[in-house]
CSV table of C-alpha atoms in Angstrom, one decimal:
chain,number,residue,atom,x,y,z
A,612,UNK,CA,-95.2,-116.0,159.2
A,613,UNK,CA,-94.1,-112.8,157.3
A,614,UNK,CA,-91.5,-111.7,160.8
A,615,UNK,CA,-90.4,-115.3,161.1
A,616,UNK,CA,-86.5,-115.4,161.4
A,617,UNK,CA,-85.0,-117.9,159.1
A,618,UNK,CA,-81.3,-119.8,158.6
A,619,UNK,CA,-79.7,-119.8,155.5
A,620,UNK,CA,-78.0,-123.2,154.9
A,621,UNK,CA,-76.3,-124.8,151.3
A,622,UNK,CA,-76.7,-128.4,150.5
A,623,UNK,CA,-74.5,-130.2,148.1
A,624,UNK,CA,-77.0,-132.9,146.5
A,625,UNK,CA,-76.1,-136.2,144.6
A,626,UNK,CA,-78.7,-135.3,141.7
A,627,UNK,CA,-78.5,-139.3,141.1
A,628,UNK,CA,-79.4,-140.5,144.2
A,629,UNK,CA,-81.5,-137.2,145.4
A,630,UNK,CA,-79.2,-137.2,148.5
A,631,UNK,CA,-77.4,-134.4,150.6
A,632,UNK,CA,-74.2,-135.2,150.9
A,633,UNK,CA,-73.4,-132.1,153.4
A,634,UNK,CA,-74.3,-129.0,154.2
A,635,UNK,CA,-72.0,-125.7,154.8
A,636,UNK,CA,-73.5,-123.4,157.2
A,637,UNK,CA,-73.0,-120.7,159.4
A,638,UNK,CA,-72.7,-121.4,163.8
A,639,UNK,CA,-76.7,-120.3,164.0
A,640,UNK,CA,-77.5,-123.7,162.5
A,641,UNK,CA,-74.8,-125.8,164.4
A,642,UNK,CA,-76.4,-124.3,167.5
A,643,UNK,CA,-79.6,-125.1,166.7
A,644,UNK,CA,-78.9,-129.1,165.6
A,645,UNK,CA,-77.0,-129.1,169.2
A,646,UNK,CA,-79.8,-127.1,171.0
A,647,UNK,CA,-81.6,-130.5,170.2
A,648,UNK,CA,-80.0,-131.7,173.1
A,649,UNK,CA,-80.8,-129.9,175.8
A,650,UNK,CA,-84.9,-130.8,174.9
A,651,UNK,CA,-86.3,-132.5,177.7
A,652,UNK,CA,-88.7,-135.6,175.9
A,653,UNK,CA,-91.5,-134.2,176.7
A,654,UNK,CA,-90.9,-130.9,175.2
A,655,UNK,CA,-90.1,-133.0,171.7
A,656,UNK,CA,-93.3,-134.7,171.8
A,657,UNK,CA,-94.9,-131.6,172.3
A,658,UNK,CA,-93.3,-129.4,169.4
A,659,UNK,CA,-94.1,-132.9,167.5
A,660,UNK,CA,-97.8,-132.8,168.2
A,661,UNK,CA,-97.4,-135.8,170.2
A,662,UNK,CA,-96.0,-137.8,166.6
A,663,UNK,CA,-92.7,-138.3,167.7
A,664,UNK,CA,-92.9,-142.0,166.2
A,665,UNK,CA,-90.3,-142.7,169.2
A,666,UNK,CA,-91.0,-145.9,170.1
A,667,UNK,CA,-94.1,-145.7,173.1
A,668,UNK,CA,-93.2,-142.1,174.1
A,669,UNK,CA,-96.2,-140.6,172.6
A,670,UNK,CA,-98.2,-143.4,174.6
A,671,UNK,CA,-96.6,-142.4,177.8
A,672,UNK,CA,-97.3,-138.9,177.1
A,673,UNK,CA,-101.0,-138.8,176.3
A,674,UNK,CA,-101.1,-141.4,179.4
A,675,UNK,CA,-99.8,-138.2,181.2
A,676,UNK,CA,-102.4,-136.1,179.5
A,677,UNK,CA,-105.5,-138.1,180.2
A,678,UNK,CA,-104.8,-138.6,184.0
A,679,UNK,CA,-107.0,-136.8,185.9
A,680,UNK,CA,-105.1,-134.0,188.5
A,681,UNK,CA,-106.6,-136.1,191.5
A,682,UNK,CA,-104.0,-138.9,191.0
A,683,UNK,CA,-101.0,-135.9,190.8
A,684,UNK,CA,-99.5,-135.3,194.2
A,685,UNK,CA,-100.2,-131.6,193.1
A,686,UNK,CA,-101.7,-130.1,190.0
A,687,UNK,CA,-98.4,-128.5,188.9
A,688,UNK,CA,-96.5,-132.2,188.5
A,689,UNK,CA,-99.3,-133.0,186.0
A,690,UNK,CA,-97.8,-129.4,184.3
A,691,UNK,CA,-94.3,-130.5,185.0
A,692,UNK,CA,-94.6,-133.7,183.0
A,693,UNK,CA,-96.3,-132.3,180.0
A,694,UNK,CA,-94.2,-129.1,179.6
A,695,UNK,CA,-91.0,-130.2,181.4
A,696,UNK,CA,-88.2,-127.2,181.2
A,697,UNK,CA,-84.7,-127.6,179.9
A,698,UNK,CA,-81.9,-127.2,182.7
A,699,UNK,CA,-80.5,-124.1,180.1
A,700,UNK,CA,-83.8,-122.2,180.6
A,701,UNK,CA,-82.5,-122.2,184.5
A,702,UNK,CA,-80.6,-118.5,183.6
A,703,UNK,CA,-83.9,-117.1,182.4
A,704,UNK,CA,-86.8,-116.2,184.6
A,705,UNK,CA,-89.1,-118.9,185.3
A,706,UNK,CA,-92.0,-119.4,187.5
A,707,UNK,CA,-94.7,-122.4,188.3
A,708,UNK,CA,-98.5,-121.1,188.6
A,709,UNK,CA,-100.2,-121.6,191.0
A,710,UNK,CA,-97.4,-122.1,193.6
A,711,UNK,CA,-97.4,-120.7,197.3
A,712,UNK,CA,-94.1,-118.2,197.9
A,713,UNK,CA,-92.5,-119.0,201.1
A,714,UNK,CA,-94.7,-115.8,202.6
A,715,UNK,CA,-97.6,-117.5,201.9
A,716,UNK,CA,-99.0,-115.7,198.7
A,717,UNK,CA,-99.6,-117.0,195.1
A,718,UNK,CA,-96.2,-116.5,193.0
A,719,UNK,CA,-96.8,-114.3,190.3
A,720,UNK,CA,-93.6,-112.6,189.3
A,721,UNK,CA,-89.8,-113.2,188.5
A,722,UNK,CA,-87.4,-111.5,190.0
A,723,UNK,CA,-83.7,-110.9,187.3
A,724,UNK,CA,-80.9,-111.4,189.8
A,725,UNK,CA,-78.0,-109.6,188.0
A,726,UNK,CA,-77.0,-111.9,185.2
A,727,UNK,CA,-76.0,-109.4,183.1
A,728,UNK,CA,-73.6,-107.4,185.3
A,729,UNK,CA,-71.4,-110.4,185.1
A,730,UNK,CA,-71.3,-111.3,181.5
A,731,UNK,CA,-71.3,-108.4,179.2
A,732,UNK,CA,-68.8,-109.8,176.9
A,733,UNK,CA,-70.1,-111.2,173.3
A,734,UNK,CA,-69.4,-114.4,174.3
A,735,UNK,CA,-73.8,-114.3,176.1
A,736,UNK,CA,-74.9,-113.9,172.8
A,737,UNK,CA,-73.0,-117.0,171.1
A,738,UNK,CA,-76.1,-119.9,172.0
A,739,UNK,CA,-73.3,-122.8,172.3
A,740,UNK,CA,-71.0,-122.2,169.7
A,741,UNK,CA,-68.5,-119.2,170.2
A,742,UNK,CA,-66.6,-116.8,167.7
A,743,UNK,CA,-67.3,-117.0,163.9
A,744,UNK,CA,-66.7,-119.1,161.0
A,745,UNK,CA,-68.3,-122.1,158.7
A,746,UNK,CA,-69.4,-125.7,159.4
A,747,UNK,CA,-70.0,-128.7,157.6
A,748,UNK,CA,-73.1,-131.0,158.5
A,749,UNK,CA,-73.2,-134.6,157.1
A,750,UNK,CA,-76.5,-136.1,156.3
A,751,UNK,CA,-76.4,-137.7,159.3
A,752,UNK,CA,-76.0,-134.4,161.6
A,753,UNK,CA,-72.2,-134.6,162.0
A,754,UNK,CA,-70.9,-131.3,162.6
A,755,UNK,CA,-67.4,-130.6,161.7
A,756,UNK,CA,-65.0,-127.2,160.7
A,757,UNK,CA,-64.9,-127.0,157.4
A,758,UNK,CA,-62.1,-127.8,155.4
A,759,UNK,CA,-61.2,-129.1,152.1
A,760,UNK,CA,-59.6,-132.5,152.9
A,761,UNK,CA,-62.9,-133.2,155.0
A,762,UNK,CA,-65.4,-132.2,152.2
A,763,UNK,CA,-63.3,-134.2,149.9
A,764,UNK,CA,-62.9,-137.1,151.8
A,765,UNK,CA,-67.0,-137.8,151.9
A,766,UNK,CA,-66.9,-136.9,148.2
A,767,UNK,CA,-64.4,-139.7,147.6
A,768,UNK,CA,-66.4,-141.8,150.1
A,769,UNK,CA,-69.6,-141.5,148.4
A,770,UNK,CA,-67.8,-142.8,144.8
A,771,UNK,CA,-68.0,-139.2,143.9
A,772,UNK,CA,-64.8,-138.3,141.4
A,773,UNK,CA,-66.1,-135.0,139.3
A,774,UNK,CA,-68.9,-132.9,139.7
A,775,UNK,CA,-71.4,-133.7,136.7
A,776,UNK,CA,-74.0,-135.6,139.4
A,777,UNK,CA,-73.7,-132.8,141.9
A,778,UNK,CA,-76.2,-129.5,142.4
A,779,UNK,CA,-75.6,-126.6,145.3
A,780,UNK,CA,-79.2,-125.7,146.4
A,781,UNK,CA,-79.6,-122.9,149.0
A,782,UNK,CA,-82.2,-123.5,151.5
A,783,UNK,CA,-83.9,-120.7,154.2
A,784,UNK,CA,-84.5,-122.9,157.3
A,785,UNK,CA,-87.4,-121.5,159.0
A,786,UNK,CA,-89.9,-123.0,161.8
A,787,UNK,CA,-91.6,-125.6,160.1
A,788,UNK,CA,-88.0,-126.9,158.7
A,789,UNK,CA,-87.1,-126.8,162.3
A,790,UNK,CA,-89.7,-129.2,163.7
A,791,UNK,CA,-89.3,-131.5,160.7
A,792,UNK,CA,-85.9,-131.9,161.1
A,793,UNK,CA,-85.9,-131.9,165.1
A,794,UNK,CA,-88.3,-135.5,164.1
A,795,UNK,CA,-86.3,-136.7,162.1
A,796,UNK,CA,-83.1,-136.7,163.7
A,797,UNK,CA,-85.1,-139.0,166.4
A,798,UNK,CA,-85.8,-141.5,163.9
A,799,UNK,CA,-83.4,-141.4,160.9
A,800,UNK,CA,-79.9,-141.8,159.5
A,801,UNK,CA,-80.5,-139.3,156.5
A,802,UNK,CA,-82.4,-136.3,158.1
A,803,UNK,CA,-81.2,-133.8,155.9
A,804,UNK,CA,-82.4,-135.7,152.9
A,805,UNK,CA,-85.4,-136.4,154.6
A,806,UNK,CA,-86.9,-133.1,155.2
A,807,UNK,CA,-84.8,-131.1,152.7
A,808,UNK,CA,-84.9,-133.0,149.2
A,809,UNK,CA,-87.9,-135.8,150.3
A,810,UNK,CA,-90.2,-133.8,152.3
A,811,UNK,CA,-91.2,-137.1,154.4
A,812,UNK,CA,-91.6,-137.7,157.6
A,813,UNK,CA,-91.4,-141.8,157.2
A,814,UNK,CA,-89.7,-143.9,159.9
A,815,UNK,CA,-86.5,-145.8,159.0
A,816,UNK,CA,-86.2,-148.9,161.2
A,817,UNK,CA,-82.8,-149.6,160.8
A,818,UNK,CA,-82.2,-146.0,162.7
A,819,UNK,CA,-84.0,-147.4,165.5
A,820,UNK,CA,-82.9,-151.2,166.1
A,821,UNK,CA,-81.7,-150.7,169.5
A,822,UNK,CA,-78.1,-152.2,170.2
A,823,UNK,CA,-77.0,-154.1,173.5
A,824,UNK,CA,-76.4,-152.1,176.9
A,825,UNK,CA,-72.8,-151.8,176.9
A,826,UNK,CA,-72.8,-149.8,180.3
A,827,UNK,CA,-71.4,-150.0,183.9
A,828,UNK,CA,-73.9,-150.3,186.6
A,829,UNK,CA,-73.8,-149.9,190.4
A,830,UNK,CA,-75.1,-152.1,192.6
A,831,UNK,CA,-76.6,-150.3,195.5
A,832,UNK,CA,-79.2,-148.4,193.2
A,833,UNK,CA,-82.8,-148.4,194.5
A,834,UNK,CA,-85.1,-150.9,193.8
A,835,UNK,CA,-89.0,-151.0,192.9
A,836,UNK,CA,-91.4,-154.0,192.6
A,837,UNK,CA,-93.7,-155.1,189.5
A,838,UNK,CA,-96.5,-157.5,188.9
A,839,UNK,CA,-96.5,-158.3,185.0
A,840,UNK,CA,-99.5,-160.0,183.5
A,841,UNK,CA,-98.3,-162.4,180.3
A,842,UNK,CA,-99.6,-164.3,177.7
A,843,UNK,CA,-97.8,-167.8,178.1
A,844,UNK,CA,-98.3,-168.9,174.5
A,845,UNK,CA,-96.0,-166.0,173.1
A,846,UNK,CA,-94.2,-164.4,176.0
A,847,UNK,CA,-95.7,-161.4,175.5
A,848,UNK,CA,-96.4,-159.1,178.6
A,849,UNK,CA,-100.1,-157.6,178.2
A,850,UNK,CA,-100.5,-155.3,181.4
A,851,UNK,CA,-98.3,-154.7,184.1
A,852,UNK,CA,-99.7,-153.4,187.7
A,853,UNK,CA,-97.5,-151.0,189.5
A,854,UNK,CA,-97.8,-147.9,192.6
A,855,UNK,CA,-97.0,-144.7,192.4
A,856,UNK,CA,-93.3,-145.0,192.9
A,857,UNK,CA,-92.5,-147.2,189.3
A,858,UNK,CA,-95.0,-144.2,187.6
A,859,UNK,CA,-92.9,-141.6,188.9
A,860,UNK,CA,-89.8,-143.4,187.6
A,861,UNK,CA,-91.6,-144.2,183.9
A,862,UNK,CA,-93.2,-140.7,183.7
A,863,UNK,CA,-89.7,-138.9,184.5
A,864,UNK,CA,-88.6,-140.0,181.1
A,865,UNK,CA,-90.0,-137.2,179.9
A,866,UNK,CA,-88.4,-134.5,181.7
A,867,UNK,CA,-84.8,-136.5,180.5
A,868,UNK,CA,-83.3,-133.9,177.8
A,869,UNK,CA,-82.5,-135.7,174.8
A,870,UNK,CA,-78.1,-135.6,175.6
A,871,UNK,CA,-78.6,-137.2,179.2
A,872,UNK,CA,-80.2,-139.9,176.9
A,873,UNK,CA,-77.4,-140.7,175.0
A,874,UNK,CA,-74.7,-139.8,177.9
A,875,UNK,CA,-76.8,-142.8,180.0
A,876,UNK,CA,-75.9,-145.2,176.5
A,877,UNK,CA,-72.3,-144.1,177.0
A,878,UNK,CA,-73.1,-142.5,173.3
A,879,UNK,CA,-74.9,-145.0,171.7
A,880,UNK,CA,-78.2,-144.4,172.3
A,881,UNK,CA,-80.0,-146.2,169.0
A,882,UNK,CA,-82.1,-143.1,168.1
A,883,UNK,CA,-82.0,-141.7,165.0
A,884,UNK,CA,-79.0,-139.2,164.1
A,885,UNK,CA,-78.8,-137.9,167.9
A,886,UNK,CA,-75.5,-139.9,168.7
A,887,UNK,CA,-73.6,-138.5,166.0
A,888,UNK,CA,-74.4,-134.6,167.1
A,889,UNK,CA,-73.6,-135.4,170.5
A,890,UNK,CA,-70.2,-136.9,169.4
A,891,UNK,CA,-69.9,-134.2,167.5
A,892,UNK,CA,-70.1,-131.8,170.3
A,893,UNK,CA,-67.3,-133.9,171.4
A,894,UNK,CA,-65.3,-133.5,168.7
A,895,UNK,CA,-65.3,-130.2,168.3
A,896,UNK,CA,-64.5,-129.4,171.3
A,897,UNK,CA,-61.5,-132.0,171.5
A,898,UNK,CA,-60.7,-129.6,168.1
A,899,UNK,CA,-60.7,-126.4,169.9
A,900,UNK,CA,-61.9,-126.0,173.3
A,901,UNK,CA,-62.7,-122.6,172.9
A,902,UNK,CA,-65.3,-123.2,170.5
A,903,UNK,CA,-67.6,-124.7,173.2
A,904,UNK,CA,-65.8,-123.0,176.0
A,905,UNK,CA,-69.1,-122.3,178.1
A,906,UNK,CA,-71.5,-124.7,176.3
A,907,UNK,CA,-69.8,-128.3,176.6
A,908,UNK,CA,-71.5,-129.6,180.0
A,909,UNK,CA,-74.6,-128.5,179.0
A,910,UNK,CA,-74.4,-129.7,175.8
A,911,UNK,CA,-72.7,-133.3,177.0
A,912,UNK,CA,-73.8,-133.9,180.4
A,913,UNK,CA,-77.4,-131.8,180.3
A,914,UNK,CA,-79.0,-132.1,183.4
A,915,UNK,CA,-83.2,-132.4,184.8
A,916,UNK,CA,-84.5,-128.9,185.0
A,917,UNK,CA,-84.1,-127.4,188.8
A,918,UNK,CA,-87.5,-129.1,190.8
A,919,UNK,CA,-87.8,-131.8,188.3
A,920,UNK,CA,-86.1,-134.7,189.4
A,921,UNK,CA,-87.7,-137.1,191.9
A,922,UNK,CA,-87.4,-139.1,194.4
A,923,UNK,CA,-88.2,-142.7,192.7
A,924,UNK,CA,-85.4,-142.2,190.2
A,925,UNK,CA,-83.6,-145.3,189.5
A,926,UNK,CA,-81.2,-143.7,187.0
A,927,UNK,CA,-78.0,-141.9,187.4
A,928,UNK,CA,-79.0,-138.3,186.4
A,929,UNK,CA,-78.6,-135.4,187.5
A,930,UNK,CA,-80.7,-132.6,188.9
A,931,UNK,CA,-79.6,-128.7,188.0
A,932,UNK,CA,-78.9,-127.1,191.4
A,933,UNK,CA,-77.4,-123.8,190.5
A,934,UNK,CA,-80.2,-120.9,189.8
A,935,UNK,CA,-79.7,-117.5,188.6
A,936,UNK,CA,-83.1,-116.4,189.2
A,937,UNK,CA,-85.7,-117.0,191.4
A,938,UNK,CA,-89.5,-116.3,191.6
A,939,UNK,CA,-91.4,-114.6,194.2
A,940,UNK,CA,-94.7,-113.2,194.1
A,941,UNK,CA,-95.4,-109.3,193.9
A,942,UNK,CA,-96.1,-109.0,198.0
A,943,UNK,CA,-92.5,-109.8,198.4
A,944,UNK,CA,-91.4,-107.6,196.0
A,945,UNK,CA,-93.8,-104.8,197.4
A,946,UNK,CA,-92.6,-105.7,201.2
A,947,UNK,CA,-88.5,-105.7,200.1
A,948,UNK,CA,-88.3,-109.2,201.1
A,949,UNK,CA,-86.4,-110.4,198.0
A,950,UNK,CA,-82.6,-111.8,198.7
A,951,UNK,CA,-80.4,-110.4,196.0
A,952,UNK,CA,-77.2,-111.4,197.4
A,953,UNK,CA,-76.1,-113.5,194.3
A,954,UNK,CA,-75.3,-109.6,192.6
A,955,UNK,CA,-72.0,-110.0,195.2
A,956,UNK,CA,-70.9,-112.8,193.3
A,957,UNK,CA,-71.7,-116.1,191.3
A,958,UNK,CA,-70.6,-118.7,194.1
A,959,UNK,CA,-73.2,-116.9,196.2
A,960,UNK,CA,-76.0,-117.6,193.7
A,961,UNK,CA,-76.7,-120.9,194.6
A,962,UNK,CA,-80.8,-120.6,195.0
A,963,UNK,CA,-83.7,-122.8,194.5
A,964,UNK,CA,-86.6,-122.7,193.2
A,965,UNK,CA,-90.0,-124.2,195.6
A,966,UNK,CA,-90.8,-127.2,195.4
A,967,UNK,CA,-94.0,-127.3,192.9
A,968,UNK,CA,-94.2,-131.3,194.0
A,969,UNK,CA,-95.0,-130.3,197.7
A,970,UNK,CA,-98.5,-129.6,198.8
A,971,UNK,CA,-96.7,-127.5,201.5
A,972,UNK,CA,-94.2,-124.3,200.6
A,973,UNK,CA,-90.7,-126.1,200.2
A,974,UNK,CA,-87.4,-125.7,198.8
A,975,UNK,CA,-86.5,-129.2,199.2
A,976,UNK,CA,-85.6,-131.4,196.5
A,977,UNK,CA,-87.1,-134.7,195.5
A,978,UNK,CA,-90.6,-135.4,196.0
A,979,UNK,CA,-93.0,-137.8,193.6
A,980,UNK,CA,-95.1,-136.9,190.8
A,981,UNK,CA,-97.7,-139.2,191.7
A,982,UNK,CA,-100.3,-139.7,194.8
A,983,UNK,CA,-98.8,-142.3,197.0
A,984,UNK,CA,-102.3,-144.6,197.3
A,985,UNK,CA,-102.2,-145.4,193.5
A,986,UNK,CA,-102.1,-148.2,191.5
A,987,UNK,CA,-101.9,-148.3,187.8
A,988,UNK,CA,-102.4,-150.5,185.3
A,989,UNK,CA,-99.7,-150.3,182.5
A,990,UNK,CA,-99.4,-151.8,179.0
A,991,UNK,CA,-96.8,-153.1,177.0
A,992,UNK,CA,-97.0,-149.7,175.0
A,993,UNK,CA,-97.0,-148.1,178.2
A,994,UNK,CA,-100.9,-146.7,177.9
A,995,UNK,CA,-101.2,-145.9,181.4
A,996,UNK,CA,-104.4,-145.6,184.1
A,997,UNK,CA,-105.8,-146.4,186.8
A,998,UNK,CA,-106.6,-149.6,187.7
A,999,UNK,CA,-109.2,-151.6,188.9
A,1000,UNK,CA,-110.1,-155.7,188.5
A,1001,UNK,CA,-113.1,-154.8,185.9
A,1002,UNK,CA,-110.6,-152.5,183.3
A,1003,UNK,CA,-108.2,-155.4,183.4
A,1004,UNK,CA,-110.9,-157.8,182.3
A,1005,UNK,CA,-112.1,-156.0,179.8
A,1006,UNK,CA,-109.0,-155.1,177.7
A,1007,UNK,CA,-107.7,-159.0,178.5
A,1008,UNK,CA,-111.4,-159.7,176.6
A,1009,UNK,CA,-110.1,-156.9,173.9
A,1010,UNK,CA,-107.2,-158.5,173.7
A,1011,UNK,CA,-108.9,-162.3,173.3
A,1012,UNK,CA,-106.9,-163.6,176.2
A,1013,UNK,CA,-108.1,-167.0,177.9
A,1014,UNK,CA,-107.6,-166.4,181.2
A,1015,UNK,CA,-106.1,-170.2,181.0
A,1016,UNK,CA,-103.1,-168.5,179.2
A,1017,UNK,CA,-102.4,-166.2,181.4
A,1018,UNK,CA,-99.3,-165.7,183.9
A,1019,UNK,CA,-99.0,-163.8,186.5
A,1020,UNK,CA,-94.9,-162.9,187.3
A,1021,UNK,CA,-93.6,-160.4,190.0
A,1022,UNK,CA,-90.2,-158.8,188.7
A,1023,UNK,CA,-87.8,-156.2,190.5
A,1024,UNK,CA,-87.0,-153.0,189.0
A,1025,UNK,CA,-83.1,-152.1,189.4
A,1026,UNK,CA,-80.5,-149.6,187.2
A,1027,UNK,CA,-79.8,-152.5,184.4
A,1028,UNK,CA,-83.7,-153.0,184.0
A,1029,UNK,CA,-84.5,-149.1,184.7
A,1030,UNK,CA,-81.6,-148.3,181.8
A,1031,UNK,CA,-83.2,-151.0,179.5
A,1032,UNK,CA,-86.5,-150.0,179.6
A,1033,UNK,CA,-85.6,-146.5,179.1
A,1034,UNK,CA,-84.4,-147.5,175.5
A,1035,UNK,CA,-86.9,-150.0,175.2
A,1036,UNK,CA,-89.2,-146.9,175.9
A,1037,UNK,CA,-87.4,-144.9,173.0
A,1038,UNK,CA,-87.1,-147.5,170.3
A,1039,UNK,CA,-89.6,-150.5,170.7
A,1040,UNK,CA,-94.0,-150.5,170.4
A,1041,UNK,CA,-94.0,-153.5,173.0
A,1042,UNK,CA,-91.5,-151.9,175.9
A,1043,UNK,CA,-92.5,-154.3,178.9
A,1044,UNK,CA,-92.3,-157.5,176.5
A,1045,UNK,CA,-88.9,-156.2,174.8
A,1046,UNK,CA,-87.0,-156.2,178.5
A,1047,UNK,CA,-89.1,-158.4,180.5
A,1048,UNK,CA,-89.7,-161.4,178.4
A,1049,UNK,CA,-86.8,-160.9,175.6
A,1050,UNK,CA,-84.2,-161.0,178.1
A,1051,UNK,CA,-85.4,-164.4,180.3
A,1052,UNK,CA,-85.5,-165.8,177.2
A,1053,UNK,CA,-82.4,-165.4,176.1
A,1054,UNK,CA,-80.9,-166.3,179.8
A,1055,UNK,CA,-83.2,-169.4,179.0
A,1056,UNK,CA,-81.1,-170.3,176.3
A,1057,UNK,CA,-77.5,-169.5,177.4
C-alpha cells in the first residue's frame, strides 16, 4: 500500500550463520514488539488468518465461528469472542451494535468524555515508551537501552571477536512485516531471523515445549464439572461433554491479552519469544521508571476488556473497570441525557459500558457467553459443538474406537487444572489428554 506507514529498523547479521544478532531501533518499534501484549488471543488469531500454529487456539476459535447465534446468550457474545477488544482500546470510543441504551433505543454513537482536556502534554502521544532515544532488540525480542558494553557483550557471547562475518542491513518494517513477526514471536526463539533474513513462518518445537506450573493457587476458587470420554489402550481423551458454564471458561481464552498470559505463568509462559518482551518491560522499567511511567500496568498486568469478563471464570484475571468513554445512542444525545460529569475530574470517571451479555439493558458485570441449556461436545483439540448421542457415535467410528475400549471418567475443574489447560491450550494439539491423562499418570507413578 503506497500510504502505508513503515518502521525503519538496522539488523546486525552473522553472514555465517544467516542470523540477527540484534537490532538498533528507534521507541516506534519497542512500542510496537510491547503493543503485542496488550492483544487479546482472539485478536492474534484473527490478524493471523486463524494460523496462529498456537497449539488448539485456532481450533477453539473456528469452534467459536461455526456456532450458530442460537446457542450465544446474545448475538453480540458470539462478536465478543471473535473480535475481543484490548483493555487499552477502553480510552477510545467504543460501542457494541446492536445493543439497547438504557432509554431503550439502539446505540449508535460514542460520546468523547474530555480525555484531552486532561493530558495535553507529549507524553499522550508516546504509545508505551516515553521521551526519545535508541534501543537494542535481541533475536529473541529482548528490548534493552543501548549501549556499548551490552552490544558487545552478545558479540562476545555469540564467539564473535572482529567484524569480517558481520553485515548492517536496514530494513523498512511495514504491515506485512508486522503480522509475520507478531506469529512468530508466539512460536519461536529467533523471530527476527525468522521473518527478516528466512522469510518462514515454520514452527520451532523447542519454543513451545511447555515447562511445569510453578504457581501459587488458592483454594476457594470456583469449581466446574466434566465428563471425559477415553480410549483405555493409550490414555488418550477423545471427547469431553460439558454445559455452558466450562464453554464460557474455555472460550474466554480468547479475550485473555497475550501479557495476562504470561503474568498467570509468573513469566514463564512457554510461548515463543513473549516471556522475554514481557521481562523486558520489566527491565526497563526497573532501568528508569520514567520510561514506562504511564504504560507499565498495562503493559505487565493487562487486563479483559471492560464487559468481557464472565462469570464462569476460573482464573485470577482481571476485568478493566475504569472507562473514559461511554456510548449512547443519538436519542440521548438529541434529548441532553448524556452524564458528562467525568470533565470535573478523573476519579469521577468511573463509567461502564452495558452489558452486551444481557438480553435485558444492564450495566452489570459478569454474565455467560453461552445459553445456560447447552451441552457440548469437546475434543481433545478442543473442536467444539453441540452435542447429541448420534455425533458422538459417529466421530468415535471416525476415530475407530471399540466402544469395548472406551472409559467414561467425571473430573473437576479447579484454578490448578483451569491454569494447566490454559497452557495446554497454547502449546499442545491434544489439550484435554496433555492435563487430564498426563498428569494421573504421572501421580500413578509417584
Amino acid at each position: 500500500m503506497a500510504n502505508e506507514k513503515k518502521i525503519n529498523i538496522r539488523l546486525l547479521i552473522d553472514k555465517e550463520k544467516n542470523k540477527v544478532l540484534f537490532a538498533e531501533s528507534d521507541k516506534d518499534f519497542v512500542d510496537l514488539l510491547f503493543s503485542f501484549l496488550t492483544l487479546p488471543i482472539g485478536t492474534i488469531i484473527t490478524l493471523a488468518n486463524k494460523e496462529t500454529n498456537l497449539g488448539c487456539m485456532d481450533k477453539l476459535y473456528q469452534s467459536v465461528e461455526a456456532l450458530d447465534h442460537q446457542y450465544f446468550q446474545t448475538e453480540v457474545c458470539k462478536q465478543m469472542l471473535l473480535l475481543p477488544r484490548s483493555a487499552s482500546e477502553d480510552i477510545h470510543p467504543c460501542m457494541f451494535e446492536n445493543v439497547k441504551c438504557l432509554c431503550g433505543k439502539i446505540m449508535n454513537s460514542t460520546l468523547e468524555l474530555g480525555w484531552n482536556t486532561y493530558f495535553e502534554d507529549d507524553k499522550l502521544n508516546c504509545a508505551f515508551v516515553n521521551g526519545i532515544g535508541k534501543f537494542m532488540i535481541t533475536d529473541a525480542l529482548e528490548v534493552s537501552t543501548l549501549s556499548a558494553k551490552t552490544s558487545l557483550s552478545i558479540l562476545f557471547g555469540f564467539g564473535i571477536n572482529d567484524g569480517t562475518t558481520l553485515e548492517v542491513k536496514n530494513i523498512s518494517v511495514g504491515l506485512e512485516e508486522v503480522m509475520d513477526l507478531l506469529k512468530q514471536s508466539m512460536l519461536s526463539k529467533t523471530p527476527m531471523t525468522d521473518v527478516f533474513l528466512l522469510k518462514q513462518n515454520e514452527i520451532n518445537t523447542e519454543a513451545i515445549i511447555a515447562k511445569p506450573l510453578n504457581v501459587m493457587f488458592q483454594s476457594d476458587t470456583k469449581r466446574v464439572n466434566l465428563d471425559l470420554f477415553v480410549r483405555k489402550s493409550d490414555k488418550k481423551v477423545l471427547y469431553a461433554v460439558a454445559k455452558a458454564d466450562f464453554l464460557d471458561f474455555l472460550f474466554s481464552f480468547l479475550t485473555f491479552p497475550m501479557g495476562s498470559v504470561v503474568e498467570l505463568f509468573g513469566g514463564s509462559s512457554s510461548i515463543g519469544s513473549i516471556d522475554n518482551i514481557y521481562k523486558s518491560v520489566e527491565g526497563l522499567y526497573h532501568i528508569d521508571p520514567e520510561k514506562l511511567e504511564r504504560s507499565k500496568d498495562r503493559l505487565l498486568h493487562p487486563k479483559i476488556a471492560s464487559q468481557h469478563g464472565c462469570k464462569n471464570q476460573l482464573l485470577q484475571i482481571e476485568e478493566n473497570t475504569g472507562m473514559i468513554y461511554i456510548s449512547k445512542c443519538s436519542h440521548c444525545f438529541k434529548n441532553g441525557l448524556v452524564d458528562i460529569c467525568c470533565r470535573h475530574g478523573l476519579d469521577r470517571a468511573e463509567l461502564s459500558l452495558i452489558n452486551p451479555k444481557f438480553i435485558d439493558t444492564v450495566t452489570l458485570k459478569g454474565g455467560g457467553f453461552i445459553r445456560d441449556s447447552m451441552v457440548f461436545m469437546i475434543t481433545d483439540e478442543l473442536v467444539v459443538e453441540l452435542y447429541s448421542q448420534i455425533s458422538s457415535i459417529s466421530y468415535l467410528n471416525k476415530q475407530c474406537v471399540p466402544f469395548s475400549d472406551l472409559e467414561e471418567r467425571s473430573v473437576t475443574v479447579g484454578e490448578q487444572e483451569a491454569l494447566s489447560l490454559l497452557k495446554a491450550s497454547l502449546t499442545s494439539k491434544t489439550a484435554l489428554t496433555s492435563v487430564f491423562c498426563q498428569s494421573s499418570k504421572k501421580r500413578t507413578r509417584g
